[in-house]
Amino acid sequence: MTSECSPRFLASDNTSGICPEAMEYLLEANRCDDLAYGNDLWTARAADRFREMFDYDCDVFFVFNGTAANSLALSAMGRSYHSVICHELAHIETDECGGPEFFSNGAKLLTSSGANGKLTPEGIEALVTKRSDIHYPKPKVVSLTQATEVGTLYSREELMAIRAIADKHDLRLHMDGARFANACASLNMSPAELTWQVGVDALCFSGTKNGLAFGEAILFFNRELAEDFSYRCKQAGQLASKMRFVSAPWLGLLESGAWLTNAQHANEMARYLSEGLQALPGVSLMFPTQANSVFVELPPSAIEALKGKGWTFYTFIGAGGARFVCAWNTTVELLDALLADIRLVLAH
C-alpha cells in the first residue's frame, strides 16, 4: 500500500516521524529477545547513558508519554493536600486533562501569570504567601516548562533565582522538558547546567518531540523523591512489558548525539521561518523565537486561507495568533512554501 505524505504539517513536532538513529536502534533491539519489564540490557544502557550525559547518579524511568511523565513525577513530589505552582499557560494546566490532579489524588494547581510564558520569583512568592491557613492547599512544588509553551527559554540565572525562592519556602522544583533538548541547543548549555546544577529536583525529558515514536524519560536528581516510583509507573499503566522498544530508541538519540543535533536543526528552521515572517509587511511576532516554535499574529482571513491550502498549525496556544513548530526533519523548502503562501494570502 502506498500513500502520499502531506508536506504541510507544522502544527507540532509531534507530527514528525522517527529519526534514523532511533529507528536503527529500534530495529537492532528487535533482532534478539530480551528480558521484560525494564530488566533488559537496552534499558540499563539507556539509563546509564543518561547518568553520563547529566554527570549525575540520577534515578531514571521510562514512560509512554508526556502527560504520564509530568503527572507521575508531580505525584511523587507532594501529597494530595499540597499544591503545584505553575504558569497559567503551562501544559499541566491547559492540556493534560486533570492528569496531575488525578495521579496526585487531588493536589491543586495554582497558576501565575508572567511575561513570555515564564514564572517569576515574585509570582511564586505571591502564591505561597497568599494564605497560610489550613483551608488553602499548601504549596509544595514549582513546575517550570523549558522551553515554555510560547517557545521562550529560562536562562540559567532565572532558574537560579527561582531555586532561591523555592529554597526560601521549602518548595521542590519540577521541570517539564517537553522541548528540553531545544533549550540546551539554543542556550548552548549542558543538560547538567540547566537541571541539577540550578536545583531542579526532577526532569521530564521528552523524546517524542525530538525524533522518537513515543517515550519520555523521568530523571530524579533528588533521589528521595523516586522512592517506590516504579510502583507508581506500574499502577498507572506505564510499565511497558517490552520496555526495550521504549528505551532502545532513546539510546539511539543519546549515543549518536542526535538528541542535540535534531534540536539544533529544529531551532535553526524556526529561526529561518521567524526571519522570513518578519520580512513580510504587516506581520509581527508574538514572542521571541528562542527554540523551535514561532508565534505570529495573522489576520483571521489569512489564517483561514492558509488552512484552506492544507497547512496545519495551532491557534489556541499562547494568546491567540498562529503557532508553527519545526522538527528534526523540517526543510527549508517546506518553510519557503509556507512563506510564499502567507505572502499570497496577505496580498489578497
mmCIF file of C-alpha atoms in Angstrom:
data_model
loop_
_atom_site.group_PDB
_atom_site.id
_atom_site.type_symbol
_atom_site.label_atom_id
_atom_site.label_comp_id
_atom_site.label_asym_id
_atom_site.label_seq_id
_atom_site.Cartn_x
_atom_site.Cartn_y
_atom_site.Cartn_z
ATOM 1 C CA MET A 1 0.000 0.000 0.000
ATOM 2 C CA THR A 2 1.325 3.463 -0.871
ATOM 3 C CA SER A 3 0.246 6.841 0.387
ATOM 4 C CA GLU A 4 1.260 10.393 -0.349
ATOM 5 C CA CYS A 5 2.825 12.221 2.581
ATOM 6 C CA SER A 6 1.365 15.618 3.313
ATOM 7 C CA PRO A 7 4.100 18.263 3.133
ATOM 8 C CA ARG A 8 2.240 20.824 5.229
ATOM 9 C CA PHE A 9 2.357 19.702 8.857
ATOM 10 C CA LEU A 10 3.695 22.464 11.119
ATOM 11 C CA ALA A 11 1.225 22.277 13.983
ATOM 12 C CA SER A 12 3.611 20.407 16.245
ATOM 13 C CA ASP A 13 6.848 18.470 16.362
ATOM 14 C CA ASN A 14 4.614 15.542 17.331
ATOM 15 C CA THR A 15 3.742 15.118 13.652
ATOM 16 C CA SER A 16 7.278 14.195 12.592
ATOM 17 C CA GLY A 17 8.400 10.632 12.021
ATOM 18 C CA ILE A 18 11.088 8.550 13.705
ATOM 19 C CA CYS A 19 14.603 9.828 13.107
ATOM 20 C CA PRO A 20 17.128 7.397 11.541
ATOM 21 C CA GLU A 21 19.207 6.980 14.695
ATOM 22 C CA ALA A 22 16.201 5.981 16.778
ATOM 23 C CA MET A 23 14.925 3.635 14.070
ATOM 24 C CA GLU A 24 18.328 1.965 13.772
ATOM 25 C CA TYR A 25 18.439 1.140 17.474
ATOM 26 C CA LEU A 26 14.784 0.049 17.477
ATOM 27 C CA LEU A 27 15.486 -2.462 14.715
ATOM 28 C CA GLU A 28 18.635 -3.638 16.475
ATOM 29 C CA ALA A 29 16.684 -4.223 19.697
ATOM 30 C CA ASN A 30 14.233 -6.330 17.683
ATOM 31 C CA ARG A 31 16.917 -8.716 16.456
ATOM 32 C CA CYS A 32 17.114 -10.721 19.685
ATOM 33 C CA ASP A 33 14.757 -11.485 22.541
ATOM 34 C CA ASP A 34 15.461 -9.875 25.898
ATOM 35 C CA LEU A 35 14.041 -9.701 29.396
ATOM 36 C CA ALA A 36 10.734 -7.939 30.053
ATOM 37 C CA TYR A 37 9.555 -5.035 32.228
ATOM 38 C CA GLY A 38 12.738 -2.999 32.020
ATOM 39 C CA ASN A 39 15.114 -5.753 33.052
ATOM 40 C CA ASP A 40 16.679 -5.804 29.587
ATOM 41 C CA LEU A 41 20.139 -4.636 28.564
ATOM 42 C CA TRP A 42 18.827 -1.774 26.426
ATOM 43 C CA THR A 43 17.022 -0.103 29.321
ATOM 44 C CA ALA A 44 20.034 -0.437 31.595
ATOM 45 C CA ARG A 45 22.314 1.051 28.922
ATOM 46 C CA ALA A 46 19.946 3.959 28.262
ATOM 47 C CA ALA A 47 19.648 4.762 31.970
ATOM 48 C CA ASP A 48 23.433 4.686 32.368
ATOM 49 C CA ARG A 49 23.843 6.900 29.307
ATOM 50 C CA PHE A 50 21.518 9.483 30.868
ATOM 51 C CA ARG A 51 23.637 9.437 34.016
ATOM 52 C CA GLU A 52 26.770 10.000 31.969
ATOM 53 C CA MET A 53 25.193 12.804 29.965
ATOM 54 C CA PHE A 54 23.927 14.633 33.054
ATOM 55 C CA ASP A 55 27.043 13.771 35.069
ATOM 56 C CA TYR A 56 24.809 12.734 37.942
ATOM 57 C CA ASP A 57 23.765 9.464 39.546
ATOM 58 C CA CYS A 58 20.066 10.114 38.995
ATOM 59 C CA ASP A 59 17.201 7.625 39.011
ATOM 60 C CA VAL A 60 15.783 7.121 35.505
ATOM 61 C CA PHE A 61 12.354 5.861 34.489
ATOM 62 C CA PHE A 62 10.732 5.472 31.077
ATOM 63 C CA VAL A 63 7.048 6.058 30.343
ATOM 64 C CA PHE A 64 4.973 6.292 27.195
ATOM 65 C CA ASN A 65 4.008 9.968 27.043
ATOM 66 C CA GLY A 66 4.431 13.425 28.478
ATOM 67 C CA THR A 67 1.185 13.599 30.415
ATOM 68 C CA ALA A 68 2.116 10.464 32.323
ATOM 69 C CA ALA A 69 5.648 11.716 32.894
ATOM 70 C CA ASN A 70 4.552 15.052 34.345
ATOM 71 C CA SER A 71 1.625 13.664 36.306
ATOM 72 C CA LEU A 72 3.520 10.813 37.907
ATOM 73 C CA ALA A 73 6.585 12.913 38.679
ATOM 74 C CA LEU A 74 4.460 15.577 40.347
ATOM 75 C CA SER A 75 2.530 12.956 42.295
ATOM 76 C CA ALA A 76 5.834 11.812 43.801
ATOM 77 C CA MET A 77 6.851 15.346 44.759
ATOM 78 C CA GLY A 78 3.943 16.215 47.009
ATOM 79 C CA ARG A 79 0.872 14.918 48.770
ATOM 80 C CA SER A 80 -2.808 15.190 47.948
ATOM 81 C CA TYR A 81 -3.271 18.268 50.152
ATOM 82 C CA HIS A 82 -0.351 20.107 48.563
ATOM 83 C CA SER A 83 -0.377 22.422 45.564
ATOM 84 C CA VAL A 84 1.807 22.869 42.493
ATOM 85 C CA ILE A 85 2.674 26.370 41.292
ATOM 86 C CA CYS A 86 2.891 26.730 37.515
ATOM 87 C CA HIS A 87 2.465 29.327 34.788
ATOM 88 C CA GLU A 88 -1.078 29.924 33.597
ATOM 89 C CA LEU A 89 -0.102 28.638 30.131
ATOM 90 C CA ALA A 90 1.707 25.539 31.417
ATOM 91 C CA HIS A 91 0.867 22.268 29.696
ATOM 92 C CA ILE A 92 -0.005 20.641 33.029
ATOM 93 C CA GLU A 93 -2.662 23.346 33.492
ATOM 94 C CA THR A 94 -4.107 23.645 29.993
ATOM 95 C CA ASP A 95 -3.573 20.346 28.176
ATOM 96 C CA GLU A 96 -3.322 17.341 30.462
ATOM 97 C CA CYS A 97 -6.989 16.737 31.258
ATOM 98 C CA GLY A 98 -6.501 16.962 35.009
ATOM 99 C CA GLY A 99 -3.802 14.280 34.944
ATOM 100 C CA PRO A 100 -1.561 15.899 37.594
ATOM 101 C CA GLU A 101 -4.517 16.298 39.955
ATOM 102 C CA PHE A 102 -5.756 12.758 39.240
ATOM 103 C CA PHE A 103 -2.475 10.956 39.857
ATOM 104 C CA SER A 104 -1.708 13.003 42.980
ATOM 105 C CA ASN A 105 -5.165 12.233 44.371
ATOM 106 C CA GLY A 106 -6.171 15.873 44.353
ATOM 107 C CA ALA A 107 -3.165 18.177 44.632
ATOM 108 C CA LYS A 108 -4.240 21.550 43.259
ATOM 109 C CA LEU A 109 -2.510 23.536 40.531
ATOM 110 C CA LEU A 110 -2.023 27.207 41.405
ATOM 111 C CA THR A 111 -1.314 29.376 38.381
ATOM 112 C CA SER A 112 0.616 32.589 37.981
ATOM 113 C CA SER A 113 0.998 34.947 35.069
ATOM 114 C CA GLY A 114 4.372 36.027 33.732
ATOM 115 C CA ALA A 115 5.734 37.675 30.623
ATOM 116 C CA ASN A 116 6.745 35.398 27.741
ATOM 117 C CA GLY A 117 5.261 32.339 29.381
ATOM 118 C CA LYS A 118 7.682 32.329 32.316
ATOM 119 C CA LEU A 119 7.185 32.161 36.058
ATOM 120 C CA THR A 120 8.928 34.763 38.185
ATOM 121 C CA PRO A 121 10.165 34.584 41.785
ATOM 122 C CA GLU A 122 7.724 37.360 42.638
ATOM 123 C CA GLY A 123 4.791 35.470 41.141
ATOM 124 C CA ILE A 124 5.744 32.312 43.005
ATOM 125 C CA GLU A 125 6.109 34.113 46.323
ATOM 126 C CA ALA A 126 2.752 35.840 45.873
ATOM 127 C CA LEU A 127 1.021 32.459 45.648
ATOM 128 C CA VAL A 128 2.979 30.958 48.536
ATOM 129 C CA THR A 129 2.266 33.864 50.879
ATOM 130 C CA LYS A 130 -1.312 34.481 49.737
ATOM 131 C CA ARG A 131 -2.646 32.323 52.557
ATOM 132 C CA SER A 132 -1.233 30.071 55.235
ATOM 133 C CA ASP A 133 -4.398 28.688 56.810
ATOM 134 C CA ILE A 134 -5.400 25.046 56.750
ATOM 135 C CA HIS A 135 -8.146 25.690 54.176
ATOM 136 C CA TYR A 136 -5.619 26.521 51.462
ATOM 137 C CA PRO A 137 -3.682 23.747 49.681
ATOM 138 C CA LYS A 138 -0.121 24.062 50.937
ATOM 139 C CA PRO A 139 2.327 24.965 48.124
ATOM 140 C CA LYS A 140 4.971 22.285 47.762
ATOM 141 C CA VAL A 141 6.177 22.184 44.147
ATOM 142 C CA VAL A 142 7.103 24.685 41.445
ATOM 143 C CA SER A 143 6.726 23.362 37.912
ATOM 144 C CA LEU A 144 8.638 25.063 35.089
ATOM 145 C CA THR A 145 8.398 24.342 31.372
ATOM 146 C CA GLN A 146 11.688 24.507 29.435
ATOM 147 C CA ALA A 147 11.225 25.626 26.683
ATOM 148 C CA THR A 148 7.971 27.357 27.658
ATOM 149 C CA GLU A 149 4.621 26.917 25.969
ATOM 150 C CA VAL A 150 5.303 30.057 23.934
ATOM 151 C CA GLY A 151 8.750 28.971 22.810
ATOM 152 C CA THR A 152 10.810 31.091 25.189
ATOM 153 C CA LEU A 153 13.619 29.955 27.472
ATOM 154 C CA TYR A 154 14.555 30.306 31.123
ATOM 155 C CA SER A 155 18.138 31.456 31.415
ATOM 156 C CA ARG A 156 20.415 29.833 33.961
ATOM 157 C CA GLU A 157 20.187 32.998 36.057
ATOM 158 C CA GLU A 158 16.387 32.903 36.011
ATOM 159 C CA LEU A 159 16.417 29.263 37.079
ATOM 160 C CA MET A 160 18.757 30.024 39.953
ATOM 161 C CA ALA A 161 16.542 32.881 41.107
ATOM 162 C CA ILE A 162 13.527 30.545 41.120
ATOM 163 C CA ARG A 163 15.523 27.934 43.034
ATOM 164 C CA ALA A 164 16.367 30.597 45.618
ATOM 165 C CA ILE A 165 12.707 31.447 46.206
ATOM 166 C CA ALA A 166 11.902 27.727 46.294
ATOM 167 C CA ASP A 167 14.521 27.211 48.996
ATOM 168 C CA LYS A 168 13.097 30.121 50.958
ATOM 169 C CA HIS A 169 9.694 28.426 51.089
ATOM 170 C CA ASP A 170 10.763 24.764 51.113
ATOM 171 C CA LEU A 171 9.453 24.044 47.615
ATOM 172 C CA ARG A 172 10.546 21.313 45.225
ATOM 173 C CA LEU A 173 11.354 22.092 41.614
ATOM 174 C CA HIS A 174 9.940 20.112 38.691
ATOM 175 C CA MET A 175 10.863 20.757 35.070
ATOM 176 C CA ASP A 176 8.592 19.825 32.178
ATOM 177 C CA GLY A 177 11.212 19.254 29.498
ATOM 178 C CA ALA A 178 8.942 18.599 26.548
ATOM 179 C CA ARG A 179 11.456 20.609 24.490
ATOM 180 C CA PHE A 180 14.399 20.432 26.883
ATOM 181 C CA ALA A 181 16.777 19.397 24.078
ATOM 182 C CA ASN A 182 15.839 22.552 22.174
ATOM 183 C CA ALA A 183 16.627 24.615 25.264
ATOM 184 C CA CYS A 184 20.076 23.032 25.637
ATOM 185 C CA ALA A 185 20.781 23.615 21.947
ATOM 186 C CA SER A 186 19.643 27.231 21.949
ATOM 187 C CA LEU A 187 21.350 28.243 25.195
ATOM 188 C CA ASN A 188 24.461 26.225 24.324
ATOM 189 C CA MET A 189 24.468 24.691 27.783
ATOM 190 C CA SER A 190 24.826 21.152 29.010
ATOM 191 C CA PRO A 191 21.890 19.211 30.453
ATOM 192 C CA ALA A 192 23.561 19.404 33.861
ATOM 193 C CA GLU A 193 23.848 23.182 33.719
ATOM 194 C CA LEU A 194 20.099 23.524 33.164
ATOM 195 C CA THR A 195 18.919 20.960 35.720
ATOM 196 C CA TRP A 196 20.558 19.703 38.902
ATOM 197 C CA GLN A 197 23.228 22.403 38.913
ATOM 198 C CA VAL A 198 20.471 25.017 39.278
ATOM 199 C CA GLY A 199 18.479 22.950 41.762
ATOM 200 C CA VAL A 200 15.977 21.047 39.609
ATOM 201 C CA ASP A 201 14.718 18.034 41.577
ATOM 202 C CA ALA A 202 13.085 16.151 38.706
ATOM 203 C CA LEU A 203 13.069 16.475 34.920
ATOM 204 C CA CYS A 204 10.603 15.034 32.424
ATOM 205 C CA PHE A 205 12.680 14.749 29.238
ATOM 206 C CA SER A 206 10.744 14.290 26.002
ATOM 207 C CA GLY A 207 11.890 12.066 23.177
ATOM 208 C CA THR A 208 8.629 12.096 21.241
ATOM 209 C CA LYS A 209 9.133 15.685 20.109
ATOM 210 C CA ASN A 210 12.741 15.025 19.163
ATOM 211 C CA GLY A 211 12.690 12.018 16.849
ATOM 212 C CA LEU A 212 11.121 9.135 18.771
ATOM 213 C CA ALA A 213 7.819 7.431 18.041
ATOM 214 C CA PHE A 214 6.987 7.550 21.744
ATOM 215 C CA GLY A 215 8.765 7.527 25.055
ATOM 216 C CA GLU A 216 9.641 10.038 27.761
ATOM 217 C CA ALA A 217 12.336 9.797 30.415
ATOM 218 C CA ILE A 218 11.831 10.903 34.009
ATOM 219 C CA LEU A 219 15.045 11.787 35.828
ATOM 220 C CA PHE A 220 15.076 12.262 39.586
ATOM 221 C CA PHE A 221 18.092 14.224 40.798
ATOM 222 C CA ASN A 222 16.562 14.259 44.263
ATOM 223 C CA ARG A 223 16.553 10.508 44.581
ATOM 224 C CA GLU A 224 14.488 10.501 47.779
ATOM 225 C CA LEU A 225 11.520 11.540 45.637
ATOM 226 C CA ALA A 226 11.933 8.424 43.500
ATOM 227 C CA GLU A 227 11.206 6.023 46.338
ATOM 228 C CA ASP A 228 8.767 3.352 45.090
ATOM 229 C CA PHE A 229 8.327 5.311 41.844
ATOM 230 C CA SER A 230 8.411 2.112 39.803
ATOM 231 C CA TYR A 231 5.206 1.118 41.596
ATOM 232 C CA ARG A 232 3.561 4.370 40.533
ATOM 233 C CA CYS A 233 4.504 3.631 36.924
ATOM 234 C CA LYS A 234 3.107 0.125 37.122
ATOM 235 C CA GLN A 235 -0.137 1.225 38.763
ATOM 236 C CA ALA A 236 -0.612 3.934 36.131
ATOM 237 C CA GLY A 237 -0.203 1.506 33.234
ATOM 238 C CA GLN A 238 3.149 2.988 32.249
ATOM 239 C CA LEU A 239 5.344 -0.084 32.750
ATOM 240 C CA ALA A 240 5.986 -1.432 29.264
ATOM 241 C CA SER A 241 6.322 -5.200 29.156
ATOM 242 C CA LYS A 242 8.689 -4.883 26.187
ATOM 243 C CA MET A 243 10.457 -1.872 27.646
ATOM 244 C CA ARG A 244 13.447 -2.226 25.320
ATOM 245 C CA PHE A 245 11.345 -0.820 22.484
ATOM 246 C CA VAL A 246 10.905 2.364 24.538
ATOM 247 C CA SER A 247 14.482 2.641 25.779
ATOM 248 C CA ALA A 248 16.453 1.459 22.720
ATOM 249 C CA PRO A 249 15.376 4.388 20.513
ATOM 250 C CA TRP A 250 16.318 6.714 23.375
ATOM 251 C CA LEU A 251 19.729 5.098 23.387
ATOM 252 C CA GLY A 252 19.942 5.831 19.669
ATOM 253 C CA LEU A 253 19.421 9.529 20.353
ATOM 254 C CA LEU A 254 21.877 9.616 23.242
ATOM 255 C CA GLU A 255 24.762 7.569 21.851
ATOM 256 C CA SER A 256 24.700 9.219 18.429
ATOM 257 C CA GLY A 257 24.219 12.748 19.730
ATOM 258 C CA ALA A 258 21.036 13.063 17.678
ATOM 259 C CA TRP A 259 19.160 14.318 20.750
ATOM 260 C CA LEU A 260 21.141 17.543 20.330
ATOM 261 C CA THR A 261 21.622 17.738 16.547
ATOM 262 C CA ASN A 262 17.903 17.123 15.997
ATOM 263 C CA ALA A 263 17.117 20.002 18.346
ATOM 264 C CA GLN A 264 19.709 22.262 16.741
ATOM 265 C CA HIS A 265 18.182 21.670 13.318
ATOM 266 C CA ALA A 266 14.654 22.336 14.562
ATOM 267 C CA ASN A 267 15.814 25.563 16.210
ATOM 268 C CA GLU A 268 17.607 26.676 13.038
ATOM 269 C CA MET A 269 14.487 26.080 10.974
ATOM 270 C CA ALA A 270 12.413 28.108 13.444
ATOM 271 C CA ARG A 271 14.857 30.996 13.204
ATOM 272 C CA TYR A 272 14.712 30.791 9.408
ATOM 273 C CA LEU A 273 10.914 30.937 9.488
ATOM 274 C CA SER A 274 10.920 33.730 12.054
ATOM 275 C CA GLU A 275 13.238 35.881 9.948
ATOM 276 C CA GLY A 276 11.165 35.225 6.847
ATOM 277 C CA LEU A 277 7.957 36.209 8.604
ATOM 278 C CA GLN A 278 9.420 39.425 9.960
ATOM 279 C CA ALA A 279 10.358 40.415 6.423
ATOM 280 C CA LEU A 280 6.693 40.351 5.380
ATOM 281 C CA PRO A 281 4.728 43.610 5.609
ATOM 282 C CA GLY A 282 2.179 43.773 8.395
ATOM 283 C CA VAL A 283 3.405 40.603 10.138
ATOM 284 C CA SER A 284 4.581 40.698 13.756
ATOM 285 C CA LEU A 285 5.873 38.025 16.097
ATOM 286 C CA MET A 286 4.023 37.483 19.360
ATOM 287 C CA PHE A 287 7.008 36.119 21.292
ATOM 288 C CA PRO A 288 10.760 35.935 20.727
ATOM 289 C CA THR A 289 11.791 32.871 18.721
ATOM 290 C CA GLN A 290 14.209 31.149 21.085
ATOM 291 C CA ALA A 291 13.625 27.439 20.456
ATOM 292 C CA ASN A 292 11.707 25.622 17.713
ATOM 293 C CA SER A 293 8.319 27.393 17.890
ATOM 294 C CA VAL A 294 7.256 30.549 16.067
ATOM 295 C CA PHE A 295 4.216 32.547 17.161
ATOM 296 C CA VAL A 296 2.890 35.153 14.761
ATOM 297 C CA GLU A 297 -0.110 37.440 14.520
ATOM 298 C CA LEU A 298 -2.064 36.981 11.297
ATOM 299 C CA PRO A 299 -5.460 38.316 10.209
ATOM 300 C CA PRO A 300 -8.286 35.793 10.705
ATOM 301 C CA SER A 301 -8.905 35.744 6.954
ATOM 302 C CA ALA A 302 -5.256 34.824 6.339
ATOM 303 C CA ILE A 303 -5.427 32.032 8.914
ATOM 304 C CA GLU A 304 -8.485 30.529 7.257
ATOM 305 C CA ALA A 305 -6.931 30.845 3.814
ATOM 306 C CA LEU A 306 -3.774 29.035 4.960
ATOM 307 C CA LYS A 307 -5.808 26.230 6.468
ATOM 308 C CA GLY A 308 -7.693 26.024 3.197
ATOM 309 C CA LYS A 309 -4.363 25.437 1.471
ATOM 310 C CA GLY A 310 -3.680 22.469 3.716
ATOM 311 C CA TRP A 311 -1.360 23.997 6.310
ATOM 312 C CA THR A 312 -1.739 22.673 9.840
ATOM 313 C CA PHE A 313 -0.968 24.911 12.806
ATOM 314 C CA TYR A 314 -2.471 25.776 16.154
ATOM 315 C CA THR A 315 -4.223 28.988 17.086
ATOM 316 C CA PHE A 316 -5.208 28.236 20.698
ATOM 317 C CA ILE A 317 -1.753 28.169 22.325
ATOM 318 C CA GLY A 318 -0.360 31.373 23.755
ATOM 319 C CA ALA A 319 -2.633 34.391 23.464
ATOM 320 C CA GLY A 320 -4.121 33.856 20.018
ATOM 321 C CA GLY A 321 -2.411 34.147 16.675
ATOM 322 C CA ALA A 322 -0.778 31.188 14.970
ATOM 323 C CA ARG A 323 1.906 28.772 16.157
ATOM 324 C CA PHE A 324 4.274 26.984 13.783
ATOM 325 C CA VAL A 325 6.610 24.323 15.179
ATOM 326 C CA CYS A 326 9.696 22.982 13.425
ATOM 327 C CA ALA A 327 11.023 19.465 13.929
ATOM 328 C CA TRP A 328 14.153 17.400 13.308
ATOM 329 C CA ASN A 329 13.091 16.823 9.686
ATOM 330 C CA THR A 330 11.655 20.251 8.764
ATOM 331 C CA THR A 331 13.107 21.522 5.491
ATOM 332 C CA VAL A 332 13.861 24.955 4.098
ATOM 333 C CA GLU A 333 11.721 24.045 1.079
ATOM 334 C CA LEU A 334 8.702 23.468 3.309
ATOM 335 C CA LEU A 335 9.180 26.788 5.071
ATOM 336 C CA ASP A 336 9.699 28.646 1.797
ATOM 337 C CA ALA A 337 6.396 27.241 0.576
ATOM 338 C CA LEU A 338 4.691 28.417 3.767
ATOM 339 C CA LEU A 339 6.186 31.890 3.493
ATOM 340 C CA ALA A 340 5.088 32.115 -0.147
ATOM 341 C CA ASP A 341 1.535 31.173 0.783
ATOM 342 C CA ILE A 342 1.462 33.650 3.681
ATOM 343 C CA ARG A 343 2.697 36.362 1.352
ATOM 344 C CA LEU A 344 -0.030 35.400 -1.132
ATOM 345 C CA VAL A 345 -2.931 35.338 1.329
ATOM 346 C CA LEU A 346 -1.846 38.638 2.891
ATOM 347 C CA ALA A 347 -1.805 40.238 -0.545
ATOM 348 C CA HIS A 348 -5.400 39.180 -1.078
#
